[in-house]
Amino acid sequence: MVEIDVIVEADGWENLPDAERIAERAGLAAIRAQAPAKALGVAILLTDDAAMRRLNAQFRGKDKPTNVLSFPAPRLPAGKGSAESLFLGDVALGYETCTVEALADGKELGDHLSHLVVHGILHLMGFDHETEAEAEAMEARERAILATLGIADPYAGAEGGATG
């Protein structure tokens, strides 16, 4: 069983009907694509740029808002914790930055939200984009997962990754 908890903290997300459902659906798709037989959990925080700026400054030393941040849960030593499920961590998304990016790229906000949720969860599952090879592998997984949701390639026409 996959458990996705979506917390809406910022009022701006009310402008996207079904934001919680969209985030949950994208999260489920990402987890099922990577670990279909595992019981995993993740928390998704839909917040605003002020909160994202604080989180980005605190955890990455960057005093500016960003679109998505991933916070992997600490891994327990073997034999500790529940064998029933594994909590992967948290993904936070900033409404204003996500909205500006979607508008600038001519994308539906729901599709962009889905992309960033998938991106964030892939980070929790060990993917990264520090090197060109890592970025290509991660973007390929994102494309494949988003295709299962009927969402077009988010990188089509882009010069490299849209997230950071």
CSV table of N, CA and C in Angstrom, one decimal:
chain,number,residue,atom,x,y,z
A,1,MET,N,0.8,-1.2,0.0
A,1,MET,CA,0.0,0.0,0.0
A,1,MET,C,0.9,1.2,0.0
A,2,VAL,N,0.5,2.2,-0.8
A,2,VAL,CA,1.2,3.5,-0.8
A,2,VAL,C,0.4,4.5,-0.1
A,3,GLU,N,1.0,5.3,0.8
A,3,GLU,CA,0.3,6.3,1.5
A,3,GLU,C,0.9,7.7,1.2
A,4,ILE,N,0.0,8.5,0.7
A,4,ILE,CA,0.4,9.9,0.3
A,4,ILE,C,-0.4,10.8,1.2
A,5,ASP,N,0.3,11.7,2.0
A,5,ASP,CA,-0.4,12.7,2.7
A,5,ASP,C,-0.1,14.0,2.1
A,6,VAL,N,-1.2,14.7,1.7
A,6,VAL,CA,-1.0,16.0,1.1
A,6,VAL,C,-1.6,17.1,2.0
A,7,ILE,N,-0.7,18.0,2.4
A,7,ILE,CA,-1.1,19.1,3.3
A,7,ILE,C,-1.1,20.4,2.5
A,8,VAL,N,-2.2,21.1,2.5
A,8,VAL,CA,-2.3,22.4,1.8
A,8,VAL,C,-2.1,23.5,2.9
A,9,GLU,N,-1.0,24.2,2.8
A,9,GLU,CA,-0.7,25.2,3.8
A,9,GLU,C,-0.9,26.6,3.3
A,10,ALA,N,-0.9,26.8,2.0
A,10,ALA,CA,-1.0,28.2,1.5
A,10,ALA,C,-2.3,28.3,0.7
A,11,ASP,N,-3.0,29.5,0.9
A,11,ASP,CA,-4.2,29.8,0.3
A,11,ASP,C,-4.2,29.8,-1.3
A,12,GLY,N,-3.0,30.1,-1.8
A,12,GLY,CA,-2.9,30.2,-3.3
A,12,GLY,C,-3.3,29.0,-4.0
A,13,TRP,N,-3.0,27.8,-3.4
A,13,TRP,CA,-3.3,26.5,-4.0
A,13,TRP,C,-4.8,26.4,-4.3
A,14,GLU,N,-5.7,27.2,-3.6
A,14,GLU,CA,-7.1,27.1,-3.8
A,14,GLU,C,-7.4,27.5,-5.3
A,15,ASN,N,-6.5,28.2,-5.9
A,15,ASN,CA,-6.7,28.6,-7.3
A,15,ASN,C,-6.6,27.5,-8.3
A,16,LEU,N,-6.1,26.3,-7.8
A,16,LEU,CA,-6.0,25.1,-8.7
A,16,LEU,C,-7.0,24.1,-8.1
A,17,PRO,N,-8.1,24.0,-8.8
A,17,PRO,CA,-9.1,23.0,-8.4
A,17,PRO,C,-8.4,21.6,-8.3
A,18,ASP,N,-8.7,20.9,-7.3
A,18,ASP,CA,-8.2,19.5,-7.1
A,18,ASP,C,-6.7,19.4,-6.9
A,19,ALA,N,-6.0,20.5,-6.4
A,19,ALA,CA,-4.6,20.5,-6.2
A,19,ALA,C,-4.2,19.3,-5.4
A,20,GLU,N,-4.9,18.9,-4.3
A,20,GLU,CA,-4.6,17.8,-3.5
A,20,GLU,C,-4.6,16.5,-4.3
A,21,ARG,N,-5.7,16.3,-5.0
A,21,ARG,CA,-5.9,15.1,-5.8
A,21,ARG,C,-4.8,15.0,-6.9
A,22,ILE,N,-4.4,16.1,-7.5
A,22,ILE,CA,-3.4,16.1,-8.6
A,22,ILE,C,-2.1,15.7,-8.0
A,23,ALA,N,-1.7,16.3,-6.8
A,23,ALA,CA,-0.5,15.9,-6.1
A,23,ALA,C,-0.4,14.5,-5.7
A,24,GLU,N,-1.5,14.0,-5.2
A,24,GLU,CA,-1.6,12.6,-4.7
A,24,GLU,C,-1.5,11.6,-5.9
A,25,ARG,N,-2.2,11.9,-7.0
A,25,ARG,CA,-2.1,11.1,-8.2
A,25,ARG,C,-0.7,11.0,-8.8
A,26,ALA,N,0.0,12.1,-8.8
A,26,ALA,CA,1.4,12.2,-9.3
A,26,ALA,C,2.3,11.4,-8.4
A,27,GLY,N,2.1,11.6,-7.1
A,27,GLY,CA,2.9,10.9,-6.1
A,27,GLY,C,2.7,9.4,-6.2
A,28,LEU,N,1.5,8.9,-6.3
A,28,LEU,CA,1.2,7.5,-6.5
A,28,LEU,C,1.9,6.9,-7.7
A,29,ALA,N,1.8,7.7,-8.8
A,29,ALA,CA,2.4,7.2,-10.1
A,29,ALA,C,3.9,7.1,-10.0
A,30,ALA,N,4.5,8.1,-9.3
A,30,ALA,CA,6.0,8.0,-9.2
A,30,ALA,C,6.4,6.8,-8.3
A,31,ILE,N,5.8,6.6,-7.2
A,31,ILE,CA,6.1,5.5,-6.3
A,31,ILE,C,5.9,4.2,-6.9
A,32,ARG,N,4.7,4.0,-7.5
A,32,ARG,CA,4.4,2.8,-8.2
A,32,ARG,C,5.3,2.4,-9.3
A,33,ALA,N,5.8,3.4,-10.0
A,33,ALA,CA,6.7,3.2,-11.2
A,33,ALA,C,8.0,2.7,-10.7
A,34,GLN,N,8.5,3.2,-9.5
A,34,GLN,CA,9.8,2.9,-9.0
A,34,GLN,C,9.8,1.7,-8.1
A,35,ALA,N,8.7,1.5,-7.3
A,35,ALA,CA,8.7,0.4,-6.4
A,35,ALA,C,7.3,-0.2,-6.2
A,36,PRO,N,6.8,-0.9,-7.3
A,36,PRO,CA,5.4,-1.3,-7.3
A,36,PRO,C,5.0,-2.2,-6.2
A,37,ALA,N,5.9,-3.0,-5.7
A,37,ALA,CA,5.4,-4.0,-4.7
A,37,ALA,C,5.7,-3.6,-3.3
A,38,LYS,N,6.2,-2.3,-3.1
A,38,LYS,CA,6.6,-1.9,-1.7
A,38,LYS,C,5.5,-1.0,-1.1
A,39,ALA,N,5.4,-1.1,0.2
A,39,ALA,CA,4.5,-0.2,1.0
A,39,ALA,C,5.4,1.0,1.4
A,40,LEU,N,5.1,2.1,0.7
A,40,LEU,CA,5.8,3.4,1.0
A,40,LEU,C,4.9,4.5,1.3
A,41,GLY,N,5.5,5.5,1.9
A,41,GLY,CA,4.7,6.7,2.2
A,41,GLY,C,5.5,8.0,2.0
A,42,VAL,N,4.8,9.0,1.7
A,42,VAL,CA,5.4,10.3,1.5
A,42,VAL,C,4.4,11.4,1.9
A,43,ALA,N,5.0,12.6,2.3
A,43,ALA,CA,4.1,13.7,2.7
A,43,ALA,C,4.5,14.8,1.6
A,44,ILE,N,3.4,15.4,1.1
A,44,ILE,CA,3.5,16.5,0.1
A,44,ILE,C,3.0,17.8,0.8
A,45,LEU,N,3.8,18.8,0.8
A,45,LEU,CA,3.3,20.1,1.4
A,45,LEU,C,3.2,21.1,0.3
A,46,LEU,N,1.9,21.6,0.1
A,46,LEU,CA,1.7,22.6,-0.9
A,46,LEU,C,1.7,23.9,-0.1
A,47,THR,N,2.7,24.7,-0.3
A,47,THR,CA,2.9,25.9,0.5
A,47,THR,C,3.2,27.1,-0.4
A,48,ASP,N,3.7,28.2,0.2
A,48,ASP,CA,3.9,29.4,-0.6
A,48,ASP,C,5.4,29.7,-0.7
A,49,ASP,N,5.7,30.8,-1.4
A,49,ASP,CA,7.1,31.1,-1.6
A,49,ASP,C,7.8,31.6,-0.4
A,50,ALA,N,7.1,32.2,0.6
A,50,ALA,CA,7.7,32.6,1.8
A,50,ALA,C,8.3,31.4,2.6
A,51,ALA,N,7.4,30.4,2.7
A,51,ALA,CA,7.9,29.2,3.4
A,51,ALA,C,9.0,28.5,2.6
A,52,MET,N,8.9,28.5,1.3
A,52,MET,CA,9.9,27.8,0.5
A,52,MET,C,11.3,28.6,0.6
A,53,ARG,N,11.2,29.9,0.7
A,53,ARG,CA,12.4,30.7,0.9
A,53,ARG,C,13.1,30.3,2.3
A,54,ARG,N,12.3,30.2,3.3
A,54,ARG,CA,12.8,29.8,4.6
A,54,ARG,C,13.4,28.4,4.6
A,55,LEU,N,12.7,27.5,4.0
A,55,LEU,CA,13.2,26.1,3.9
A,55,LEU,C,14.5,26.0,3.1
A,56,ASN,N,14.5,26.7,2.0
A,56,ASN,CA,15.7,26.7,1.1
A,56,ASN,C,16.9,27.4,1.8
A,57,ALA,N,16.7,28.4,2.5
A,57,ALA,CA,17.8,29.1,3.3
A,57,ALA,C,18.3,28.1,4.4
A,58,GLN,N,17.4,27.6,5.1
A,58,GLN,CA,17.7,26.7,6.2
A,58,GLN,C,18.5,25.4,5.8
A,59,PHE,N,18.0,24.8,4.8
A,59,PHE,CA,18.5,23.5,4.4
A,59,PHE,C,19.5,23.5,3.2
A,60,ARG,N,19.5,24.5,2.4
A,60,ARG,CA,20.4,24.5,1.3
A,60,ARG,C,21.3,25.8,1.2
A,61,GLY,N,21.1,26.7,2.2
A,61,GLY,CA,21.9,27.9,2.2
A,61,GLY,C,21.6,28.9,1.1
A,62,LYS,N,20.4,28.8,0.5
A,62,LYS,CA,20.0,29.6,-0.6
A,62,LYS,C,18.8,30.5,-0.2
A,63,ASP,N,19.0,31.8,0.0
A,63,ASP,CA,18.0,32.7,0.5
A,63,ASP,C,17.1,33.2,-0.6
A,64,LYS,N,16.4,32.2,-1.2
A,64,LYS,CA,15.4,32.6,-2.3
A,64,LYS,C,14.4,31.4,-2.3
A,65,PRO,N,13.2,31.7,-2.8
A,65,PRO,CA,12.2,30.6,-3.0
A,65,PRO,C,12.6,29.7,-4.1
A,66,THR,N,12.1,28.6,-4.2
A,66,THR,CA,12.3,27.6,-5.2
A,66,THR,C,11.0,26.9,-5.5
A,67,ASN,N,10.9,26.1,-6.6
A,67,ASN,CA,9.7,25.4,-6.9
A,67,ASN,C,9.4,24.2,-6.1
A,68,VAL,N,10.5,23.4,-5.8
A,68,VAL,CA,10.3,22.1,-5.1
A,68,VAL,C,11.5,21.8,-4.3
A,69,LEU,N,11.3,21.3,-3.1
A,69,LEU,CA,12.3,20.8,-2.2
A,69,LEU,C,12.0,19.4,-1.8
A,70,SER,N,12.9,18.5,-1.6
A,70,SER,CA,12.7,17.2,-1.1
A,70,SER,C,13.6,17.0,0.1
A,71,PHE,N,12.9,16.3,1.1
A,71,PHE,CA,13.6,16.0,2.4
A,71,PHE,C,13.5,14.6,2.7
A,72,PRO,N,14.5,13.8,2.3
A,72,PRO,CA,14.5,12.4,2.6
A,72,PRO,C,14.4,12.1,4.1
A,73,ALA,N,13.6,11.1,4.5
A,73,ALA,CA,13.5,10.7,5.9
A,73,ALA,C,14.8,9.9,6.2
A,74,PRO,N,15.2,10.1,7.5
A,74,PRO,CA,16.4,9.3,8.0
A,74,PRO,C,16.1,7.8,7.8
A,75,ARG,N,17.1,7.1,7.4
A,75,ARG,CA,17.0,5.7,7.2
A,75,ARG,C,17.3,5.0,8.6
A,76,LEU,N,16.5,4.1,9.0
A,76,LEU,CA,16.7,3.3,10.2
A,76,LEU,C,17.7,2.2,9.9
A,77,PRO,N,18.4,1.8,11.0
A,77,PRO,CA,19.3,0.6,10.8
A,77,PRO,C,18.5,-0.6,10.6
A,78,ALA,N,19.1,-1.6,9.9
A,78,ALA,CA,18.4,-2.9,9.7
A,78,ALA,C,17.8,-3.4,10.9
A,79,GLY,N,16.6,-3.9,10.9
A,79,GLY,CA,16.0,-4.5,12.0
A,79,GLY,C,15.2,-3.6,12.9
A,80,LYS,N,15.3,-2.3,12.6
A,80,LYS,CA,14.6,-1.2,13.4
A,80,LYS,C,13.5,-0.7,12.6
A,81,GLY,N,12.5,-0.3,13.2
A,81,GLY,CA,11.3,0.3,12.5
A,81,GLY,C,10.3,-0.7,12.1
A,82,SER,N,9.3,-0.2,11.3
A,82,SER,CA,8.2,-1.1,10.9
A,82,SER,C,8.6,-1.8,9.6
A,83,ALA,N,8.3,-3.1,9.5
A,83,ALA,CA,8.5,-3.8,8.3
A,83,ALA,C,7.3,-3.6,7.3
A,84,GLU,N,6.2,-3.0,7.9
A,84,GLU,CA,5.0,-2.8,7.1
A,84,GLU,C,5.1,-1.8,6.0
A,85,SER,N,5.8,-0.7,6.4
A,85,SER,CA,5.9,0.4,5.4
A,85,SER,C,7.1,1.2,5.7
A,86,LEU,N,7.6,2.0,4.7
A,86,LEU,CA,8.7,2.8,4.8
A,86,LEU,C,8.3,4.2,4.4
A,87,PHE,N,8.6,5.2,5.2
A,87,PHE,CA,8.3,6.6,4.9
A,87,PHE,C,9.5,7.2,4.2
A,88,LEU,N,9.3,7.6,3.0
A,88,LEU,CA,10.4,8.1,2.1
A,88,LEU,C,10.8,9.5,2.5
A,89,GLY,N,9.9,10.4,2.9
A,89,GLY,CA,10.2,11.7,3.3
A,89,GLY,C,9.2,12.7,2.8
A,90,ASP,N,9.6,14.0,2.7
A,90,ASP,CA,8.7,15.1,2.5
A,90,ASP,C,9.1,15.8,1.2
A,91,VAL,N,8.0,16.3,0.5
A,91,VAL,CA,8.2,17.1,-0.7
A,91,VAL,C,7.4,18.4,-0.5
A,92,ALA,N,8.1,19.5,-0.7
A,92,ALA,CA,7.4,20.8,-0.5
A,92,ALA,C,7.4,21.6,-1.8
A,93,LEU,N,6.3,22.2,-2.1
A,93,LEU,CA,6.2,23.0,-3.4
A,93,LEU,C,5.6,24.4,-3.1
A,94,GLY,N,6.2,25.4,-3.7
A,94,GLY,CA,5.8,26.8,-3.5
A,94,GLY,C,4.9,27.2,-4.6
A,95,TYR,N,3.7,27.7,-4.2
A,95,TYR,CA,2.7,28.1,-5.1
A,95,TYR,C,3.1,29.2,-6.1
A,96,GLU,N,3.6,30.3,-5.7
A,96,GLU,CA,3.9,31.4,-6.6
A,96,GLU,C,5.0,31.0,-7.6
A,97,THR,N,6.0,30.4,-7.2
A,97,THR,CA,7.1,30.0,-8.2
A,97,THR,C,6.5,29.0,-9.2
A,98,CYS,N,5.8,28.0,-8.7
A,98,CYS,CA,5.2,27.0,-9.6
A,98,CYS,C,4.3,27.7,-10.6
A,99,THR,N,3.5,28.6,-10.2
A,99,THR,CA,2.5,29.3,-11.0
A,99,THR,C,3.3,30.1,-12.1
A,100,VAL,N,4.3,30.9,-11.7
A,100,VAL,CA,5.1,31.7,-12.6
A,100,VAL,C,5.8,30.8,-13.6
A,101,GLU,N,6.3,29.7,-13.2
A,101,GLU,CA,7.0,28.8,-14.2
A,101,GLU,C,6.0,28.2,-15.2
A,102,ALA,N,4.8,27.8,-14.7
A,102,ALA,CA,3.8,27.2,-15.6
A,102,ALA,C,3.4,28.2,-16.6
A,103,LEU,N,3.1,29.5,-16.2
A,103,LEU,CA,2.7,30.5,-17.1
A,103,LEU,C,3.8,30.8,-18.1
A,104,ALA,N,5.1,30.9,-17.6
A,104,ALA,CA,6.2,31.2,-18.5
A,104,ALA,C,6.4,30.2,-19.6
A,105,ASP,N,6.2,28.9,-19.2
A,105,ASP,CA,6.4,27.8,-20.1
A,105,ASP,C,5.1,27.4,-20.9
A,106,GLY,N,4.0,28.1,-20.7
A,106,GLY,CA,2.8,27.8,-21.4
A,106,GLY,C,2.2,26.4,-21.0
A,107,LYS,N,2.4,26.1,-19.7
A,107,LYS,CA,1.9,24.8,-19.2
A,107,LYS,C,0.7,25.0,-18.3
A,108,GLU,N,-0.1,24.0,-18.2
A,108,GLU,CA,-1.2,24.0,-17.2
A,108,GLU,C,-0.6,23.8,-15.8
A,109,LEU,N,-1.1,24.6,-14.9
A,109,LEU,CA,-0.5,24.5,-13.5
A,109,LEU,C,-0.6,23.1,-13.0
A,110,GLY,N,-1.7,22.4,-13.2
A,110,GLY,CA,-1.8,21.0,-12.7
A,110,GLY,C,-0.8,20.1,-13.3
A,111,ASP,N,-0.5,20.2,-14.6
A,111,ASP,CA,0.6,19.4,-15.2
A,111,ASP,C,2.0,19.7,-14.6
A,112,HIS,N,2.2,21.0,-14.4
A,112,HIS,CA,3.5,21.4,-13.8
A,112,HIS,C,3.6,20.9,-12.3
A,113,LEU,N,2.5,21.0,-11.6
A,113,LEU,CA,2.5,20.5,-10.2
A,113,LEU,C,2.8,19.0,-10.3
A,114,SER,N,2.2,18.2,-11.2
A,114,SER,CA,2.4,16.8,-11.3
A,114,SER,C,3.9,16.5,-11.6
A,115,HIS,N,4.4,17.3,-12.5
A,115,HIS,CA,5.9,17.1,-12.8
A,115,HIS,C,6.7,17.3,-11.6
A,116,LEU,N,6.5,18.4,-10.9
A,116,LEU,CA,7.4,18.7,-9.7
A,116,LEU,C,7.2,17.7,-8.6
A,117,VAL,N,6.0,17.2,-8.4
A,117,VAL,CA,5.8,16.1,-7.4
A,117,VAL,C,6.6,14.9,-7.8
A,118,VAL,N,6.5,14.5,-9.1
A,118,VAL,CA,7.2,13.3,-9.5
A,118,VAL,C,8.7,13.6,-9.4
A,119,HIS,N,9.2,14.7,-9.7
A,119,HIS,CA,10.6,15.1,-9.6
A,119,HIS,C,11.0,15.0,-8.1
A,120,GLY,N,10.2,15.6,-7.2
A,120,GLY,CA,10.6,15.5,-5.8
A,120,GLY,C,10.6,14.1,-5.3
A,121,ILE,N,9.7,13.3,-5.6
A,121,ILE,CA,9.6,11.9,-5.1
A,121,ILE,C,10.8,11.1,-5.7
A,122,LEU,N,11.2,11.4,-6.9
A,122,LEU,CA,12.3,10.7,-7.5
A,122,LEU,C,13.6,11.0,-6.7
A,123,HIS,N,13.7,12.3,-6.3
A,123,HIS,CA,14.8,12.6,-5.4
A,123,HIS,C,14.8,11.8,-4.1
A,124,LEU,N,13.6,11.6,-3.5
A,124,LEU,CA,13.5,10.8,-2.3
A,124,LEU,C,13.9,9.4,-2.5
A,125,MET,N,13.8,8.9,-3.8
A,125,MET,CA,14.1,7.5,-4.1
A,125,MET,C,15.5,7.4,-4.7
A,126,GLY,N,16.3,8.4,-4.6
A,126,GLY,CA,17.7,8.3,-4.9
A,126,GLY,C,18.2,8.9,-6.2
A,127,PHE,N,17.3,9.5,-7.0
A,127,PHE,CA,17.6,10.1,-8.2
A,127,PHE,C,18.2,11.5,-7.9
A,128,ASP,N,19.1,12.0,-8.8
A,128,ASP,CA,19.6,13.3,-8.7
A,128,ASP,C,20.0,13.8,-10.1
A,129,HIS,N,20.4,15.1,-10.2
A,129,HIS,CA,20.7,15.7,-11.5
A,129,HIS,C,21.9,16.6,-11.4
A,130,GLU,N,22.9,16.1,-10.6
A,130,GLU,CA,24.2,16.8,-10.5
A,130,GLU,C,25.1,16.7,-11.7
A,131,THR,N,25.0,15.6,-12.4
A,131,THR,CA,25.8,15.4,-13.6
A,131,THR,C,24.8,15.3,-14.8
A,132,GLU,N,25.4,15.4,-16.0
A,132,GLU,CA,24.5,15.3,-17.2
A,132,GLU,C,23.9,13.9,-17.3
A,133,ALA,N,24.7,12.9,-17.0
A,133,ALA,CA,24.1,11.5,-17.0
A,133,ALA,C,23.0,11.3,-16.0
A,134,GLU,N,23.2,11.8,-14.8
A,134,GLU,CA,22.2,11.7,-13.8
A,134,GLU,C,20.9,12.5,-14.2
A,135,ALA,N,21.1,13.7,-14.8
A,135,ALA,CA,19.9,14.5,-15.2
A,135,ALA,C,19.2,13.8,-16.3
A,136,GLU,N,19.9,13.2,-17.3
A,136,GLU,CA,19.2,12.5,-18.4
A,136,GLU,C,18.4,11.3,-17.9
A,137,ALA,N,19.0,10.5,-16.9
A,137,ALA,CA,18.3,9.4,-16.4
A,137,ALA,C,17.1,9.8,-15.6
A,138,MET,N,17.2,10.9,-14.8
A,138,MET,CA,16.1,11.4,-14.0
A,138,MET,C,15.0,11.9,-14.9
A,139,GLU,N,15.4,12.7,-15.9
A,139,GLU,CA,14.4,13.3,-16.8
A,139,GLU,C,13.7,12.2,-17.6
A,140,ALA,N,14.4,11.1,-17.9
A,140,ALA,CA,13.7,10.0,-18.7
A,140,ALA,C,12.7,9.3,-17.8
A,141,ARG,N,13.0,9.1,-16.5
A,141,ARG,CA,12.0,8.5,-15.6
A,141,ARG,C,10.8,9.5,-15.4
A,142,GLU,N,11.1,10.8,-15.3
A,142,GLU,CA,10.0,11.7,-15.2
A,142,GLU,C,9.1,11.7,-16.4
A,143,ARG,N,9.6,11.7,-17.6
A,143,ARG,CA,8.8,11.6,-18.8
A,143,ARG,C,8.0,10.3,-18.8
A,144,ALA,N,8.6,9.2,-18.5
A,144,ALA,CA,7.8,7.9,-18.5
A,144,ALA,C,6.7,8.0,-17.5
A,145,ILE,N,6.9,8.4,-16.3
A,145,ILE,CA,5.9,8.5,-15.3
A,145,ILE,C,4.8,9.4,-15.7
A,146,LEU,N,5.2,10.6,-16.1
A,146,LEU,CA,4.2,11.6,-16.5
A,146,LEU,C,3.3,11.1,-17.7
A,147,ALA,N,4.0,10.4,-18.6
A,147,ALA,CA,3.2,9.8,-19.8
A,147,ALA,C,2.1,8.9,-19.3
A,148,THR,N,2.3,8.2,-18.2
A,148,THR,CA,1.2,7.3,-17.6
A,148,THR,C,0.1,8.1,-17.1
A,149,LEU,N,0.3,9.4,-16.8
A,149,LEU,CA,-0.7,10.3,-16.4
A,149,LEU,C,-1.3,11.1,-17.5
A,150,GLY,N,-0.9,10.9,-18.7
A,150,GLY,CA,-1.3,11.6,-19.9
A,150,GLY,C,-0.8,13.0,-20.0
A,151,ILE,N,0.4,13.3,-19.4
A,151,ILE,CA,1.0,14.6,-19.3
A,151,ILE,C,2.2,14.6,-20.3
A,152,ALA,N,2.2,15.6,-21.2
A,152,ALA,CA,3.3,15.7,-22.2
A,152,ALA,C,4.7,15.9,-21.6
A,153,ASP,N,5.7,15.7,-22.4
A,153,ASP,CA,7.1,15.8,-22.0
A,153,ASP,C,7.3,17.2,-21.4
A,154,PRO,N,7.6,17.4,-20.1
A,154,PRO,CA,7.8,18.7,-19.6
A,154,PRO,C,9.1,19.4,-20.1
A,155,TYR,N,10.0,18.6,-20.7
A,155,TYR,CA,11.3,19.2,-21.1
A,155,TYR,C,11.3,19.5,-22.6
A,156,ALA,N,10.2,19.2,-23.3
A,156,ALA,CA,10.1,19.5,-24.7
A,156,ALA,C,10.3,21.0,-25.0
A,157,GLY,N,11.3,21.3,-25.8
A,157,GLY,CA,11.5,22.7,-26.1
A,157,GLY,C,12.3,23.5,-25.0
A,158,ALA,N,12.6,22.8,-23.9
A,158,ALA,CA,13.4,23.4,-22.8
A,158,ALA,C,14.9,23.2,-23.0
A,159,GLU,N,15.7,24.1,-22.5
A,159,GLU,CA,17.1,24.0,-22.6
A,159,GLU,C,17.6,23.4,-21.3
A,160,GLY,N,17.4,22.1,-21.1
A,160,GLY,CA,17.9,21.5,-19.9
A,160,GLY,C,16.7,21.4,-18.9
A,161,GLY,N,17.0,20.9,-17.7
A,161,GLY,CA,16.0,20.7,-16.7
A,161,GLY,C,15.4,21.9,-16.2
A,162,ALA,N,14.1,21.8,-15.9
A,162,ALA,CA,13.3,22.9,-15.4
A,162,ALA,C,13.3,23.0,-13.9
A,163,THR,N,13.9,22.1,-13.2
A,163,THR,CA,13.9,22.1,-11.8
A,163,THR,C,15.3,22.1,-11.3
A,164,GLY,N,15.5,22.5,-10.0
A,164,GLY,CA,16.8,22.6,-9.5
A,164,GLY,C,16.9,22.4,-8.1
